[in-house]
Coordinates of C-alpha atoms in Angstrom, one line a residue:
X11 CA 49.2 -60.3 -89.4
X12 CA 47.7 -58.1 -92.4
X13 CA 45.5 -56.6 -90.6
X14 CA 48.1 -54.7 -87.8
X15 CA 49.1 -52.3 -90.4
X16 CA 47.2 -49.2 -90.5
X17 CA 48.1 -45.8 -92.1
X18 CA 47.7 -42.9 -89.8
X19 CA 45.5 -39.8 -90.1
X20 CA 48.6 -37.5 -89.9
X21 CA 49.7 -38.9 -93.6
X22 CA 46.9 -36.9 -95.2
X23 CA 46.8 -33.8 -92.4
X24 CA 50.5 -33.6 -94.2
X25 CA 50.1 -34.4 -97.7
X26 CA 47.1 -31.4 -97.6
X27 CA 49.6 -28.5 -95.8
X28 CA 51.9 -29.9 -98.4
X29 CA 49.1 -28.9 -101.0
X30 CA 48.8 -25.3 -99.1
X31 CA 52.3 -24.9 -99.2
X32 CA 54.1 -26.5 -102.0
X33 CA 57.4 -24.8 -101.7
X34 CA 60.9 -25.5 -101.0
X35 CA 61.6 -23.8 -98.1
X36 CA 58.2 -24.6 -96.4
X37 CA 59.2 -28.5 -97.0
X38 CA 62.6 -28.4 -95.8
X39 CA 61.2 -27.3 -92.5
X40 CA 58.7 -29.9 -92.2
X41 CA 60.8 -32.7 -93.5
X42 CA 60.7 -34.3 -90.3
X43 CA 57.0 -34.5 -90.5
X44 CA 57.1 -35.8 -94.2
X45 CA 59.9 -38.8 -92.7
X46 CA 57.7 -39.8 -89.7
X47 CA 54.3 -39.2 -90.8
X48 CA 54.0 -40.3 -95.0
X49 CA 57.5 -42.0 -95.6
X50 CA 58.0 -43.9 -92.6
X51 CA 54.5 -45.4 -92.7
X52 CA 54.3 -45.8 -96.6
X53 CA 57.5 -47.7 -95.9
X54 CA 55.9 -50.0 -93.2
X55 CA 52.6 -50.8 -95.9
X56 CA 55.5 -52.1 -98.4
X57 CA 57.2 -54.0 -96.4
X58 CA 53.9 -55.7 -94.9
X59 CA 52.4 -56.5 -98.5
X60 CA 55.8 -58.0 -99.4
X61 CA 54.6 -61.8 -97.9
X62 CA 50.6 -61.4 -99.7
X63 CA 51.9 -60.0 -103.0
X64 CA 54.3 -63.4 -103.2
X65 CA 51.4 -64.9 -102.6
X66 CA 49.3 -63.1 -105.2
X67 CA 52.1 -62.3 -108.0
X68 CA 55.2 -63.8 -107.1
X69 CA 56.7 -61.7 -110.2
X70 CA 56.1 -58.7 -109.1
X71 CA 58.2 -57.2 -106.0
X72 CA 57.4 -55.1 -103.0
X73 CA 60.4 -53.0 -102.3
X74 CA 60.6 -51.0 -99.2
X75 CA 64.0 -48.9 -100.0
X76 CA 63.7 -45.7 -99.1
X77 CA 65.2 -44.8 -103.0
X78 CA 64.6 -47.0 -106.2
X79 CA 62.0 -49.0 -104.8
X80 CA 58.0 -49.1 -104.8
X81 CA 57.8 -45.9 -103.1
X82 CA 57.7 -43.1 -105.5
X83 CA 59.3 -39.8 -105.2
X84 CA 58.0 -36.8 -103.5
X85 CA 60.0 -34.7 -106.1
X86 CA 58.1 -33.5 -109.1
X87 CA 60.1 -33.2 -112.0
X88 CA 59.1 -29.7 -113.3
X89 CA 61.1 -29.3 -116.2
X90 CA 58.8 -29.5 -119.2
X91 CA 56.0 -28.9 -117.0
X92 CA 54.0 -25.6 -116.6
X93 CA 53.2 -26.6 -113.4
X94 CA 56.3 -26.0 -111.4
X95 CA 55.3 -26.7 -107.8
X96 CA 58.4 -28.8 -107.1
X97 CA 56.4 -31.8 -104.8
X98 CA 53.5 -34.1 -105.0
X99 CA 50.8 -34.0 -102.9
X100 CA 50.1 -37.5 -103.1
X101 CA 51.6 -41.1 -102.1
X102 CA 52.1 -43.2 -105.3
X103 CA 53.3 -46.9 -104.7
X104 CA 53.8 -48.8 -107.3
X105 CA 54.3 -53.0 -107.0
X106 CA 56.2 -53.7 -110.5
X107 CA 57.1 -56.5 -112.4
X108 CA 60.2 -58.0 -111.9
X109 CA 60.8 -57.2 -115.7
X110 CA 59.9 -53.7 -115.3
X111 CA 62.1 -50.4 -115.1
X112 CA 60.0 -47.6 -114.8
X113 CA 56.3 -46.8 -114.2
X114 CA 55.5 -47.8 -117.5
X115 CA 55.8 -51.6 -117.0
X116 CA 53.1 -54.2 -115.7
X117 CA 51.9 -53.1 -111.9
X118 CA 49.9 -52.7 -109.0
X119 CA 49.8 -49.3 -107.9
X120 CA 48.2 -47.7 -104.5
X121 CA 47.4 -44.0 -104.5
X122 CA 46.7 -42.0 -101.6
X123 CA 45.9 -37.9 -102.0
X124 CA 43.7 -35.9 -99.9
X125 CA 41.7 -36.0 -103.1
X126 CA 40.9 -39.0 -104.4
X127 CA 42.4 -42.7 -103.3
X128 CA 42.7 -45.9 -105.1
X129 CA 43.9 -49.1 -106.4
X130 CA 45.1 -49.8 -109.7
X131 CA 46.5 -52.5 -112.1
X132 CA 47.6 -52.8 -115.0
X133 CA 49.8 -51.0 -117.1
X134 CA 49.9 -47.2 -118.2
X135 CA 51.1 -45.7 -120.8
X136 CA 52.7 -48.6 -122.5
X137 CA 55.5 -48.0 -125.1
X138 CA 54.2 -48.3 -128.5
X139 CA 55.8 -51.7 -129.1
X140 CA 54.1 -53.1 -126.0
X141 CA 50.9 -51.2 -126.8
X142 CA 50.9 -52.9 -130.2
X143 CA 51.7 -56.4 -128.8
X144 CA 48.7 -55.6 -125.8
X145 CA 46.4 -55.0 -129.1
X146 CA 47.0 -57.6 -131.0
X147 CA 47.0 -60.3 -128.0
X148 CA 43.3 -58.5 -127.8
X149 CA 42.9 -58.9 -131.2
X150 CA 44.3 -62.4 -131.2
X151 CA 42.4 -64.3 -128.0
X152 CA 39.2 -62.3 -128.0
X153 CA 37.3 -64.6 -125.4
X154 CA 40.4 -64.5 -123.2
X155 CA 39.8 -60.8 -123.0
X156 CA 36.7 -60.9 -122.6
X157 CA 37.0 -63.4 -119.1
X158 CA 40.0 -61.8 -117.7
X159 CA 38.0 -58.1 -118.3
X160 CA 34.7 -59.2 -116.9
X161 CA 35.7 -61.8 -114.2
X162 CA 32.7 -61.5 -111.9
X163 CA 34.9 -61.0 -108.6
X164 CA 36.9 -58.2 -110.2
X165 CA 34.3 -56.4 -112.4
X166 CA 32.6 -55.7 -108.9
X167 CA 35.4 -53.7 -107.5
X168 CA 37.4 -52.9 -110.7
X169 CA 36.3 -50.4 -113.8
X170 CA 38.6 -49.9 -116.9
X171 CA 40.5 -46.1 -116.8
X172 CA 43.0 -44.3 -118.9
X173 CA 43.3 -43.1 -122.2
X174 CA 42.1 -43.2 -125.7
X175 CA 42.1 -43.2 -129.3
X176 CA 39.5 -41.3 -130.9
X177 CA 39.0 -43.7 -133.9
X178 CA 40.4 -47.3 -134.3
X179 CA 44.2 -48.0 -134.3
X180 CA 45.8 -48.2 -137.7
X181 CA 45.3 -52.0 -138.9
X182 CA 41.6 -52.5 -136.9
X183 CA 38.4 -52.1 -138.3
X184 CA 35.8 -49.7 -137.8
X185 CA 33.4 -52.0 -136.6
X186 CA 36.3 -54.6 -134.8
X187 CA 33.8 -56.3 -132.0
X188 CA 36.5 -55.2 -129.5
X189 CA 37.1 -51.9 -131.0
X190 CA 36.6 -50.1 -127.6
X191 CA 39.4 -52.1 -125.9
X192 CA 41.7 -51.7 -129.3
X193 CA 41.9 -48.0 -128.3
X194 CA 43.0 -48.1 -125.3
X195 CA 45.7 -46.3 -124.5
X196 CA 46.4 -47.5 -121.9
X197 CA 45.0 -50.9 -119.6
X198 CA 44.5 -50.2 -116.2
X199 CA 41.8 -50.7 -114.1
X200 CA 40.8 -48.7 -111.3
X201 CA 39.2 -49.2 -107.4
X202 CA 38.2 -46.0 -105.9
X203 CA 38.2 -45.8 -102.2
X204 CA 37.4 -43.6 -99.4
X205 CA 39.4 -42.1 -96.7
X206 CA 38.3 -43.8 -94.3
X207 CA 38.8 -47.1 -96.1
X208 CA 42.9 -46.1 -96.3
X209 CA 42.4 -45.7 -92.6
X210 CA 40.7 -48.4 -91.4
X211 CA 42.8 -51.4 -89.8
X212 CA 41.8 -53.8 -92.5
X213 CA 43.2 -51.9 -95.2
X214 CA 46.3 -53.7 -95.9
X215 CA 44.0 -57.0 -95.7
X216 CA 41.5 -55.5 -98.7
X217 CA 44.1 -54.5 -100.8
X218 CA 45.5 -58.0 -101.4
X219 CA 41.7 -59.1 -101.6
X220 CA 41.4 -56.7 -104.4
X221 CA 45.0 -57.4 -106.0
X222 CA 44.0 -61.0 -106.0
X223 CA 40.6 -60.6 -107.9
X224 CA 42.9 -58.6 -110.7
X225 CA 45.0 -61.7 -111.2
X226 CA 43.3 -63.2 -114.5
X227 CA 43.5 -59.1 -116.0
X228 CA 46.8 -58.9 -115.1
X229 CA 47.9 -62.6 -116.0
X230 CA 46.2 -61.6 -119.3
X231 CA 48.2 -58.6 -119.6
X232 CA 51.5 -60.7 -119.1
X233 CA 50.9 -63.4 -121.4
X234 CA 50.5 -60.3 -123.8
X235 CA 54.1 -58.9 -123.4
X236 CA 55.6 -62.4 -123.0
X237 CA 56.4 -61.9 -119.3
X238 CA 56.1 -64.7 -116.7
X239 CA 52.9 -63.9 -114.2

């Protein structure tokens, strides 16, 4: 049942002394803690959203390996970052398309930091040929856009996130109807939750109920690229 799942409180107790003490040597000590008390459970929420996500977007694949699958790494790669703390602080799962090869590609994405939690869709950071091809679609089926990005079920718990141009893309207008959208950098959409919302028992249930109000975005978005949805 969806709703036996439930995260425990321990995830973020770790992922915040994580925060406190972002080092190697701290980490390697309390590995066990990050296996039992993030991995092991973020694990478990994969595996269990394997049967709804079929339901939802039988394209896109819930993989609970412990390597290579929906679960992204701890490991920060520092090396053209300033930043050089070498772990996150957050859980990042990601539910790609079974086109997809890297965060980049068509997804439903779950983020969990002492912070800030939420759900996402959508795709970030597109490659400039699918940006282009996302634009034109836009450009192209105007109306379709319009329905898949205002859809009264998912405009309640979804708002439109990422980046932007500053002025329209090279080949738009000025004064293109759409010319907010045609800047996007990148289309994702965003549900904001609580802590205690990550917690609760029903969690797993809501987040299919709010992956299955972003099916006409994200069928939108896959009809764009060409991909089956």
């Amino acid at each position: 049942m969806a709703d036996e799942f439930r995260f425990p409180p321990s995830l973020f107790a770790f992922l915040e002394a994580l925060e406190a003490n972002n080092e190697r040597a701290w980490f390697n000590d309390n590995k066990h803690r990050y296996e039992s008390e993030v991995r092991a459970p973020a694990l478990a929420f994969i595996e269990a959203m394997a049967t709804p996500l079929a339901r939802i977007a039988p394209q896109f694949r819930a993989s609970a390996r412990r390597s290579g699958g929906s679960l992204m790494r701890v490991y920060r790669d520092t090396r053209f970052a300033r930043d050089k703390t070498p772990y996150k602080t957050n859980v990042g799962i990601q539910f790609r398309h079974n086109q997809g090869k890297d965060v980049h590609a068509p997804g439903f994405y779950v983020h969990l930091d002492p912070r800030e939690c939420f759900l996402g869709v959508g795709i970030w950071h597109p490659a400039p040929p699918a940006l282009a091809r996302i634009r034109e679609f836009i450009a192209d089926n105007p109306a379709a856009w319009r329905r898949a990005r205002d859809a009264r079920d998912f405009a309640a718990r979804f708002h439109l996130a990422g980046d932007s141009l500053r002025r329209a893309p090279r080949g738009y207008p000025a004064d293109h109807p759409l010319l907010e959208d045609l800047k996007r950098k990148d289309f994702i959409a965003i549900e904001e939750l609580t802590r205690e919302q990550v917690l609760a028992p029903d969690f797993l249930a809501r987040t299919a109920g709010s992956f299955r109000t972003a099916r006409p975005f994200m069928r939108y978005l896959c009809a764009s690229l060409d991909v089956p949805y």
